Amino acid sequence: MPSRPRTILVTGAATGIGAACCRALAGPGTAILVHTRRNTEGAERTAGAVREAGGLAEVALGDIGDAETPAALVAQAVARFGGLDVVVANAGFADRTPVADLTDAGFAKSMDTVLWAFLRLARAALPLLAAGEAPRLVAISSFVAHVFRTDATLFPATAAAKAGVEALVRSLAVEAAKSGTTVNAVAPGFTQKDAGGHTALSPAQWDAVRARIPLGRLGTPEDVARAVAYLASPGAAYVTGQVLHVNGGLV
């Protein structure tokens, strides 16, 4: 019998994909550190869902873009639950500011919140994951690092940051392989927001988006979470250095 629960850290888990990942990973014998920057209400709701599924849960606050936060989250997971087995790096935001209007500070914010945060999280977590059970590091990337069309909305800063995450995933997969830790990414396509959440496009723009998706619908956070759950599972032991696209066949 394991001496402690399978311990999972999910960043940006108050709503959306992060919350869905917590729900998909929850169950008896699991413990999840539910991170949010400041949405305590949402994070507590996610933690409640984890507990209802039979798992343990605790909420952690912090701005993932701050240099000290990633390591602090890792330390909190270990201190609370006794180890670390899975990290899901989900926290981030989308910025569609055109390059001509993008300031140095704006670009740096995307780098800090997405790319630098993932680097710092991986650097802190990998030594502990190496001692974990079926250790997994999963990053959430995005279609915006792959779709560049004149009829598509562009997210230059986000695309650069997410592309960097994917490159880092591949390097980390090689470095971490000797410990049995797998490192992968999931790249969601257009995904529905939670009810009441901010939307970057108008209804007409969303209709145009659906027309480009062969499956004819937007993805759901649960669609993405199922892919994350697979990559985080013991069954994905021979999958590493990959980017799994969950986008309905987006073209």
PDB file of C-alpha atoms in Angstrom:
ATOM      1  CA  MET A   1       0.000   0.000   0.000  1.00  0.00           C
ATOM      2  CA  PRO A   2       1.342   3.502  -0.791  1.00  0.00           C
ATOM      3  CA  SER A   3       2.444   5.481   2.237  1.00  0.00           C
ATOM      4  CA  ARG A   4       1.032   8.716   0.878  1.00  0.00           C
ATOM      5  CA  PRO A   5      -1.476   9.853  -1.741  1.00  0.00           C
ATOM      6  CA  ARG A   6      -0.525  10.433  -5.364  1.00  0.00           C
ATOM      7  CA  THR A   7       0.214  14.141  -5.135  1.00  0.00           C
ATOM      8  CA  ILE A   8      -0.646  16.530  -7.942  1.00  0.00           C
ATOM      9  CA  LEU A   9      -0.026  20.252  -8.375  1.00  0.00           C
ATOM     10  CA  VAL A  10      -2.244  22.074 -10.872  1.00  0.00           C
ATOM     11  CA  THR A  11      -1.607  25.755 -11.544  1.00  0.00           C
ATOM     12  CA  GLY A  12      -4.369  28.104 -12.643  1.00  0.00           C
ATOM     13  CA  ALA A  13      -6.989  25.704 -11.320  1.00  0.00           C
ATOM     14  CA  ALA A  14      -9.811  27.959 -10.119  1.00  0.00           C
ATOM     15  CA  THR A  15     -11.770  27.710 -13.382  1.00  0.00           C
ATOM     16  CA  GLY A  16     -11.646  26.401 -16.919  1.00  0.00           C
ATOM     17  CA  ILE A  17      -9.050  23.869 -18.037  1.00  0.00           C
ATOM     18  CA  GLY A  18      -7.177  23.868 -14.736  1.00  0.00           C
ATOM     19  CA  ALA A  19     -10.312  23.148 -12.731  1.00  0.00           C
ATOM     20  CA  ALA A  20     -11.340  20.434 -15.197  1.00  0.00           C
ATOM     21  CA  CYS A  21      -7.897  18.842 -14.838  1.00  0.00           C
ATOM     22  CA  CYS A  22      -8.342  18.699 -11.069  1.00  0.00           C
ATOM     23  CA  ARG A  23     -11.709  17.023 -11.455  1.00  0.00           C
ATOM     24  CA  ALA A  24     -10.366  14.534 -14.004  1.00  0.00           C
ATOM     25  CA  LEU A  25      -7.380  13.614 -11.812  1.00  0.00           C
ATOM     26  CA  ALA A  26      -9.252  13.451  -8.511  1.00  0.00           C
ATOM     27  CA  GLY A  27     -10.162  10.249  -6.761  1.00  0.00           C
ATOM     28  CA  PRO A  28      -9.400   8.118  -3.732  1.00  0.00           C
ATOM     29  CA  GLY A  29      -5.672   8.015  -3.074  1.00  0.00           C
ATOM     30  CA  THR A  30      -4.996  11.383  -4.697  1.00  0.00           C
ATOM     31  CA  ALA A  31      -4.142  14.774  -3.230  1.00  0.00           C
ATOM     32  CA  ILE A  32      -4.276  17.950  -5.310  1.00  0.00           C
ATOM     33  CA  LEU A  33      -2.792  21.347  -4.587  1.00  0.00           C
ATOM     34  CA  VAL A  34      -5.210  23.712  -6.343  1.00  0.00           C
ATOM     35  CA  HIS A  35      -3.400  26.908  -7.321  1.00  0.00           C
ATOM     36  CA  THR A  36      -4.911  30.247  -8.233  1.00  0.00           C
ATOM     37  CA  ARG A  37      -3.557  33.761  -8.379  1.00  0.00           C
ATOM     38  CA  ARG A  38      -6.428  35.309  -6.444  1.00  0.00           C
ATOM     39  CA  ASN A  39      -9.727  33.566  -7.306  1.00  0.00           C
ATOM     40  CA  THR A  40     -10.117  31.947  -3.904  1.00  0.00           C
ATOM     41  CA  GLU A  41     -13.815  31.262  -4.398  1.00  0.00           C
ATOM     42  CA  GLY A  42     -13.223  29.389  -7.643  1.00  0.00           C
ATOM     43  CA  ALA A  43     -10.280  27.462  -6.227  1.00  0.00           C
ATOM     44  CA  GLU A  44     -12.279  26.404  -3.177  1.00  0.00           C
ATOM     45  CA  ARG A  45     -15.046  25.212  -5.490  1.00  0.00           C
ATOM     46  CA  THR A  46     -12.485  23.127  -7.402  1.00  0.00           C
ATOM     47  CA  ALA A  47     -11.061  21.775  -4.151  1.00  0.00           C
ATOM     48  CA  GLY A  48     -14.566  20.833  -3.066  1.00  0.00           C
ATOM     49  CA  ALA A  49     -15.067  18.832  -6.256  1.00  0.00           C
ATOM     50  CA  VAL A  50     -11.792  16.998  -5.606  1.00  0.00           C
ATOM     51  CA  ARG A  51     -12.935  16.098  -2.096  1.00  0.00           C
ATOM     52  CA  GLU A  52     -16.341  14.955  -3.353  1.00  0.00           C
ATOM     53  CA  ALA A  53     -14.503  12.567  -5.676  1.00  0.00           C
ATOM     54  CA  GLY A  54     -12.671  11.077  -2.708  1.00  0.00           C
ATOM     55  CA  GLY A  55      -9.389  12.954  -2.909  1.00  0.00           C
ATOM     56  CA  LEU A  56      -7.601  15.398  -0.667  1.00  0.00           C
ATOM     57  CA  ALA A  57      -7.267  19.031  -1.704  1.00  0.00           C
ATOM     58  CA  GLU A  58      -5.751  22.282  -0.545  1.00  0.00           C
ATOM     59  CA  VAL A  59      -5.800  25.741  -2.124  1.00  0.00           C
ATOM     60  CA  ALA A  60      -2.611  27.719  -2.750  1.00  0.00           C
ATOM     61  CA  LEU A  61      -2.451  31.388  -3.753  1.00  0.00           C
ATOM     62  CA  GLY A  62       0.250  33.203  -5.691  1.00  0.00           C
ATOM     63  CA  ASP A  63       1.073  35.057  -8.888  1.00  0.00           C
ATOM     64  CA  ILE A  64       2.763  32.428 -11.077  1.00  0.00           C
ATOM     65  CA  GLY A  65       4.639  35.214 -12.858  1.00  0.00           C
ATOM     66  CA  ASP A  66       6.520  36.139  -9.685  1.00  0.00           C
ATOM     67  CA  ALA A  67       9.929  34.502  -9.594  1.00  0.00           C
ATOM     68  CA  GLU A  68       9.442  32.934  -6.158  1.00  0.00           C
ATOM     69  CA  THR A  69       5.943  31.493  -6.645  1.00  0.00           C
ATOM     70  CA  PRO A  70       6.623  28.293  -8.659  1.00  0.00           C
ATOM     71  CA  ALA A  71       9.144  26.923  -6.173  1.00  0.00           C
ATOM     72  CA  ALA A  72       6.909  27.942  -3.282  1.00  0.00           C
ATOM     73  CA  LEU A  73       4.007  25.963  -4.746  1.00  0.00           C
ATOM     74  CA  VAL A  74       6.170  22.886  -5.142  1.00  0.00           C
ATOM     75  CA  ALA A  75       7.372  23.236  -1.560  1.00  0.00           C
ATOM     76  CA  GLN A  76       3.796  23.629  -0.319  1.00  0.00           C
ATOM     77  CA  ALA A  77       2.655  20.459  -2.091  1.00  0.00           C
ATOM     78  CA  VAL A  78       5.489  18.469  -0.571  1.00  0.00           C
ATOM     79  CA  ALA A  79       5.020  19.931   2.899  1.00  0.00           C
ATOM     80  CA  ARG A  80       1.287  19.278   2.885  1.00  0.00           C
ATOM     81  CA  PHE A  81       1.127  15.855   1.240  1.00  0.00           C
ATOM     82  CA  GLY A  82       4.603  14.358   1.632  1.00  0.00           C
ATOM     83  CA  GLY A  83       5.859  14.287  -1.945  1.00  0.00           C
ATOM     84  CA  LEU A  84       5.080  15.158  -5.541  1.00  0.00           C
ATOM     85  CA  ASP A  85       4.109  12.919  -8.450  1.00  0.00           C
ATOM     86  CA  VAL A  86       2.392  15.078 -11.079  1.00  0.00           C
ATOM     87  CA  VAL A  87       2.617  18.740 -12.072  1.00  0.00           C
ATOM     88  CA  VAL A  88       0.171  20.314 -14.522  1.00  0.00           C
ATOM     89  CA  ALA A  89       1.421  23.742 -15.615  1.00  0.00           C
ATOM     90  CA  ASN A  90      -1.756  25.432 -16.765  1.00  0.00           C
ATOM     91  CA  ALA A  91      -1.705  29.013 -15.434  1.00  0.00           C
ATOM     92  CA  GLY A  92      -1.476  31.719 -18.054  1.00  0.00           C
ATOM     93  CA  PHE A  93      -3.454  34.208 -20.114  1.00  0.00           C
ATOM     94  CA  ALA A  94      -4.001  35.098 -23.772  1.00  0.00           C
ATOM     95  CA  ASP A  95      -2.819  38.418 -25.212  1.00  0.00           C
ATOM     96  CA  ARG A  96      -3.893  39.330 -28.739  1.00  0.00           C
ATOM     97  CA  THR A  97      -2.141  42.717 -28.817  1.00  0.00           C
ATOM     98  CA  PRO A  98      -0.668  43.243 -32.308  1.00  0.00           C
ATOM     99  CA  VAL A  99       3.120  43.376 -32.442  1.00  0.00           C
ATOM    100  CA  ALA A 100       3.007  47.035 -33.516  1.00  0.00           C
ATOM    101  CA  ASP A 101       1.252  47.887 -30.249  1.00  0.00           C
ATOM    102  CA  LEU A 102       3.046  45.390 -28.013  1.00  0.00           C
ATOM    103  CA  THR A 103       5.229  47.057 -25.402  1.00  0.00           C
ATOM    104  CA  ASP A 104       8.315  45.533 -23.844  1.00  0.00           C
ATOM    105  CA  ALA A 105       6.422  45.297 -20.563  1.00  0.00           C
ATOM    106  CA  GLY A 106       3.465  43.582 -22.214  1.00  0.00           C
ATOM    107  CA  PHE A 107       5.677  41.043 -23.929  1.00  0.00           C
ATOM    108  CA  ALA A 108       7.587  40.428 -20.710  1.00  0.00           C
ATOM    109  CA  LYS A 109       4.338  39.751 -18.851  1.00  0.00           C
ATOM    110  CA  SER A 110       3.505  36.891 -21.224  1.00  0.00           C
ATOM    111  CA  MET A 111       7.023  35.515 -20.892  1.00  0.00           C
ATOM    112  CA  ASP A 112       6.951  35.736 -17.096  1.00  0.00           C
ATOM    113  CA  THR A 113       3.505  34.179 -16.700  1.00  0.00           C
ATOM    114  CA  VAL A 114       3.848  31.430 -19.289  1.00  0.00           C
ATOM    115  CA  LEU A 115       7.430  30.578 -20.255  1.00  0.00           C
ATOM    116  CA  TRP A 116       9.468  31.687 -17.238  1.00  0.00           C
ATOM    117  CA  ALA A 117       6.847  30.269 -14.891  1.00  0.00           C
ATOM    118  CA  PHE A 118       7.058  26.890 -16.593  1.00  0.00           C
ATOM    119  CA  LEU A 119      10.852  26.904 -16.455  1.00  0.00           C
ATOM    120  CA  ARG A 120      10.843  27.782 -12.765  1.00  0.00           C
ATOM    121  CA  LEU A 121       8.153  25.229 -12.005  1.00  0.00           C
ATOM    122  CA  ALA A 122      10.019  22.480 -13.831  1.00  0.00           C
ATOM    123  CA  ARG A 123      13.323  23.387 -12.223  1.00  0.00           C
ATOM    124  CA  ALA A 124      11.794  23.160  -8.746  1.00  0.00           C
ATOM    125  CA  ALA A 125       9.632  20.111  -9.373  1.00  0.00           C
ATOM    126  CA  LEU A 126      11.806  17.722 -11.387  1.00  0.00           C
ATOM    127  CA  PRO A 127      14.157  16.691  -8.549  1.00  0.00           C
ATOM    128  CA  LEU A 128      11.110  15.826  -6.432  1.00  0.00           C
ATOM    129  CA  LEU A 129       9.226  14.170  -9.279  1.00  0.00           C
ATOM    130  CA  ALA A 130      12.225  11.885  -9.789  1.00  0.00           C
ATOM    131  CA  ALA A 131      11.417  10.328  -6.421  1.00  0.00           C
ATOM    132  CA  GLY A 132       7.694  10.159  -7.137  1.00  0.00           C
ATOM    133  CA  GLU A 133       5.399   7.389  -8.318  1.00  0.00           C
ATOM    134  CA  ALA A 134       4.923   7.375 -12.120  1.00  0.00           C
ATOM    135  CA  PRO A 135       6.194  10.981 -12.231  1.00  0.00           C
ATOM    136  CA  ARG A 136       4.668  13.296 -14.825  1.00  0.00           C
ATOM    137  CA  LEU A 137       5.095  16.927 -15.895  1.00  0.00           C
ATOM    138  CA  VAL A 138       2.401  18.218 -18.247  1.00  0.00           C
ATOM    139  CA  ALA A 139       2.335  21.727 -19.715  1.00  0.00           C
ATOM    140  CA  ILE A 140      -0.696  23.370 -21.289  1.00  0.00           C
ATOM    141  CA  SER A 141       0.289  24.958 -24.585  1.00  0.00           C
ATOM    142  CA  SER A 142      -2.123  26.400 -27.159  1.00  0.00           C
ATOM    143  CA  PHE A 143      -3.157  26.332 -30.788  1.00  0.00           C
ATOM    144  CA  VAL A 144      -1.996  29.960 -31.004  1.00  0.00           C
ATOM    145  CA  ALA A 145       1.583  28.687 -31.271  1.00  0.00           C
ATOM    146  CA  HIS A 146       0.607  26.760 -34.430  1.00  0.00           C
ATOM    147  CA  VAL A 147      -2.135  28.658 -36.298  1.00  0.00           C
ATOM    148  CA  PHE A 148      -0.996  31.710 -38.264  1.00  0.00           C
ATOM    149  CA  ARG A 149      -3.518  32.768 -40.915  1.00  0.00           C
ATOM    150  CA  THR A 150      -4.838  35.993 -42.339  1.00  0.00           C
ATOM    151  CA  ASP A 151      -8.372  34.944 -41.330  1.00  0.00           C
ATOM    152  CA  ALA A 152      -7.420  33.953 -37.776  1.00  0.00           C
ATOM    153  CA  THR A 153      -6.966  36.044 -34.662  1.00  0.00           C
ATOM    154  CA  LEU A 154      -3.293  36.209 -33.752  1.00  0.00           C
ATOM    155  CA  PHE A 155      -1.824  36.249 -30.267  1.00  0.00           C
ATOM    156  CA  PRO A 156       1.822  37.209 -30.898  1.00  0.00           C
ATOM    157  CA  ALA A 157       3.140  37.367 -27.325  1.00  0.00           C
ATOM    158  CA  THR A 158       1.189  34.302 -26.216  1.00  0.00           C
ATOM    159  CA  ALA A 159       2.275  32.378 -29.305  1.00  0.00           C
ATOM    160  CA  ALA A 160       5.920  33.135 -28.612  1.00  0.00           C
ATOM    161  CA  ALA A 161       5.603  32.110 -24.972  1.00  0.00           C
ATOM    162  CA  LYS A 162       3.729  28.882 -25.725  1.00  0.00           C
ATOM    163  CA  ALA A 163       6.148  27.951 -28.514  1.00  0.00           C
ATOM    164  CA  GLY A 164       8.933  28.382 -25.984  1.00  0.00           C
ATOM    165  CA  VAL A 165       7.097  26.091 -23.567  1.00  0.00           C
ATOM    166  CA  GLU A 166       6.837  23.396 -26.227  1.00  0.00           C
ATOM    167  CA  ALA A 167      10.550  23.632 -27.035  1.00  0.00           C
ATOM    168  CA  LEU A 168      11.371  23.442 -23.329  1.00  0.00           C
ATOM    169  CA  VAL A 169       9.111  20.381 -22.973  1.00  0.00           C
ATOM    170  CA  ARG A 170      11.206  18.548 -25.549  1.00  0.00           C
ATOM    171  CA  SER A 171      14.491  19.437 -23.869  1.00  0.00           C
ATOM    172  CA  LEU A 172      13.187  18.566 -20.420  1.00  0.00           C
ATOM    173  CA  ALA A 173      11.860  15.237 -21.686  1.00  0.00           C
ATOM    174  CA  VAL A 174      15.400  14.210 -22.607  1.00  0.00           C
ATOM    175  CA  GLU A 175      16.894  15.468 -19.362  1.00  0.00           C
ATOM    176  CA  ALA A 176      14.229  13.862 -17.171  1.00  0.00           C
ATOM    177  CA  ALA A 177      14.100  10.513 -18.958  1.00  0.00           C
ATOM    178  CA  LYS A 178      16.778   8.891 -16.819  1.00  0.00           C
ATOM    179  CA  SER A 179      14.555   9.238 -13.752  1.00  0.00           C
ATOM    180  CA  GLY A 180      11.486   7.855 -15.528  1.00  0.00           C
ATOM    181  CA  THR A 181       9.760  11.245 -15.453  1.00  0.00           C
ATOM    182  CA  THR A 182       7.809  12.027 -18.601  1.00  0.00           C
ATOM    183  CA  VAL A 183       7.367  15.582 -19.857  1.00  0.00           C
ATOM    184  CA  ASN A 184       4.650  16.418 -22.363  1.00  0.00           C
ATOM    185  CA  ALA A 185       2.339  19.212 -23.472  1.00  0.00           C
ATOM    186  CA  VAL A 186      -1.308  19.448 -24.451  1.00  0.00           C
ATOM    187  CA  ALA A 187      -2.213  22.120 -27.003  1.00  0.00           C
ATOM    188  CA  PRO A 188      -5.932  22.964 -26.796  1.00  0.00           C
ATOM    189  CA  GLY A 189      -7.761  24.446 -29.730  1.00  0.00           C
ATOM    190  CA  PHE A 190     -10.570  26.966 -29.311  1.00  0.00           C
ATOM    191  CA  THR A 191     -12.052  26.027 -25.946  1.00  0.00           C
ATOM    192  CA  GLN A 192     -15.225  27.180 -24.232  1.00  0.00           C
ATOM    193  CA  LYS A 193     -14.867  29.424 -21.230  1.00  0.00           C
ATOM    194  CA  ASP A 194     -16.773  28.871 -18.024  1.00  0.00           C
ATOM    195  CA  ALA A 195     -20.158  30.599 -17.937  1.00  0.00           C
ATOM    196  CA  GLY A 196     -19.647  34.296 -17.345  1.00  0.00           C
ATOM    197  CA  GLY A 197     -15.990  34.183 -18.275  1.00  0.00           C
ATOM    198  CA  HIS A 198     -14.246  36.712 -20.520  1.00  0.00           C
ATOM    199  CA  THR A 199     -14.406  36.016 -24.242  1.00  0.00           C
ATOM    200  CA  ALA A 200     -11.949  37.464 -26.735  1.00  0.00           C
ATOM    201  CA  LEU A 201     -14.213  37.122 -29.800  1.00  0.00           C
ATOM    202  CA  SER A 202     -17.654  38.308 -30.865  1.00  0.00           C
ATOM    203  CA  PRO A 203     -20.499  35.864 -31.645  1.00  0.00           C
ATOM    204  CA  ALA A 204     -19.888  36.315 -35.384  1.00  0.00           C
ATOM    205  CA  GLN A 205     -16.195  35.589 -34.930  1.00  0.00           C
ATOM    206  CA  TRP A 206     -17.020  32.444 -32.952  1.00  0.00           C
ATOM    207  CA  ASP A 207     -19.276  31.289 -35.814  1.00  0.00           C
ATOM    208  CA  ALA A 208     -16.360  31.741 -38.214  1.00  0.00           C
ATOM    209  CA  VAL A 209     -14.130  29.753 -35.887  1.00  0.00           C
ATOM    210  CA  ARG A 210     -16.569  26.835 -35.747  1.00  0.00           C
ATOM    211  CA  ALA A 211     -16.648  26.766 -39.543  1.00  0.00           C
ATOM    212  CA  ARG A 212     -12.913  25.990 -39.539  1.00  0.00           C
ATOM    213  CA  ILE A 213     -13.198  23.107 -37.063  1.00  0.00           C
ATOM    214  CA  PRO A 214     -13.987  19.770 -38.740  1.00  0.00           C
ATOM    215  CA  LEU A 215     -15.849  18.504 -35.661  1.00  0.00           C
ATOM    216  CA  GLY A 216     -18.018  21.626 -35.852  1.00  0.00           C
ATOM    217  CA  ARG A 217     -17.814  22.719 -32.219  1.00  0.00           C
ATOM    218  CA  LEU A 218     -15.578  24.356 -29.684  1.00  0.00           C
ATOM    219  CA  GLY A 219     -13.657  22.177 -27.289  1.00  0.00           C
ATOM    220  CA  THR A 220     -14.573  21.941 -23.643  1.00  0.00           C
ATOM    221  CA  PRO A 221     -12.276  22.093 -20.635  1.00  0.00           C
ATOM    222  CA  GLU A 222     -13.182  18.451 -20.063  1.00  0.00           C
ATOM    223  CA  ASP A 223     -11.900  17.516 -23.542  1.00  0.00           C
ATOM    224  CA  VAL A 224      -8.517  18.953 -22.622  1.00  0.00           C
ATOM    225  CA  ALA A 225      -8.548  17.511 -19.114  1.00  0.00           C
ATOM    226  CA  ARG A 226      -9.048  13.981 -20.428  1.00  0.00           C
ATOM    227  CA  ALA A 227      -5.895  14.316 -22.517  1.00  0.00           C
ATOM    228  CA  VAL A 228      -3.999  15.648 -19.504  1.00  0.00           C
ATOM    229  CA  ALA A 229      -5.301  12.787 -17.371  1.00  0.00           C
ATOM    230  CA  TYR A 230      -3.948  10.279 -19.878  1.00  0.00           C
ATOM    231  CA  LEU A 231      -0.511  11.892 -19.998  1.00  0.00           C
ATOM    232  CA  ALA A 232      -0.480  12.051 -16.188  1.00  0.00           C
ATOM    233  CA  SER A 233      -1.421   8.396 -15.833  1.00  0.00           C
ATOM    234  CA  PRO A 234       0.859   5.408 -15.250  1.00  0.00           C
ATOM    235  CA  GLY A 235      -0.365   4.150 -18.627  1.00  0.00           C
ATOM    236  CA  ALA A 236       1.486   6.956 -20.436  1.00  0.00           C
ATOM    237  CA  ALA A 237       4.899   5.780 -19.233  1.00  0.00           C
ATOM    238  CA  TYR A 238       6.278   5.495 -22.784  1.00  0.00           C
ATOM    239  CA  VAL A 239       5.022   8.871 -24.017  1.00  0.00           C
ATOM    240  CA  THR A 240       7.405  11.802 -23.534  1.00  0.00           C
ATOM    241  CA  GLY A 241       8.522  14.908 -25.380  1.00  0.00           C
ATOM    242  CA  GLN A 242       5.200  15.127 -27.197  1.00  0.00           C
ATOM    243  CA  VAL A 243       2.619  17.828 -27.901  1.00  0.00           C
ATOM    244  CA  LEU A 244      -0.900  16.400 -28.004  1.00  0.00           C
ATOM    245  CA  HIS A 245      -3.297  18.616 -29.961  1.00  0.00           C
ATOM    246  CA  VAL A 246      -6.870  18.640 -28.665  1.00  0.00           C
ATOM    247  CA  ASN A 247      -8.494  20.889 -31.247  1.00  0.00           C
ATOM    248  CA  GLY A 248     -11.254  19.079 -33.142  1.00  0.00           C
ATOM    249  CA  GLY A 249      -9.087  18.963 -36.257  1.00  0.00           C
ATOM    250  CA  LEU A 250      -8.656  22.753 -36.401  1.00  0.00           C
ATOM    251  CA  VAL A 251      -7.415  23.897 -39.809  1.00  0.00           C
TER     252      VAL A 251
END
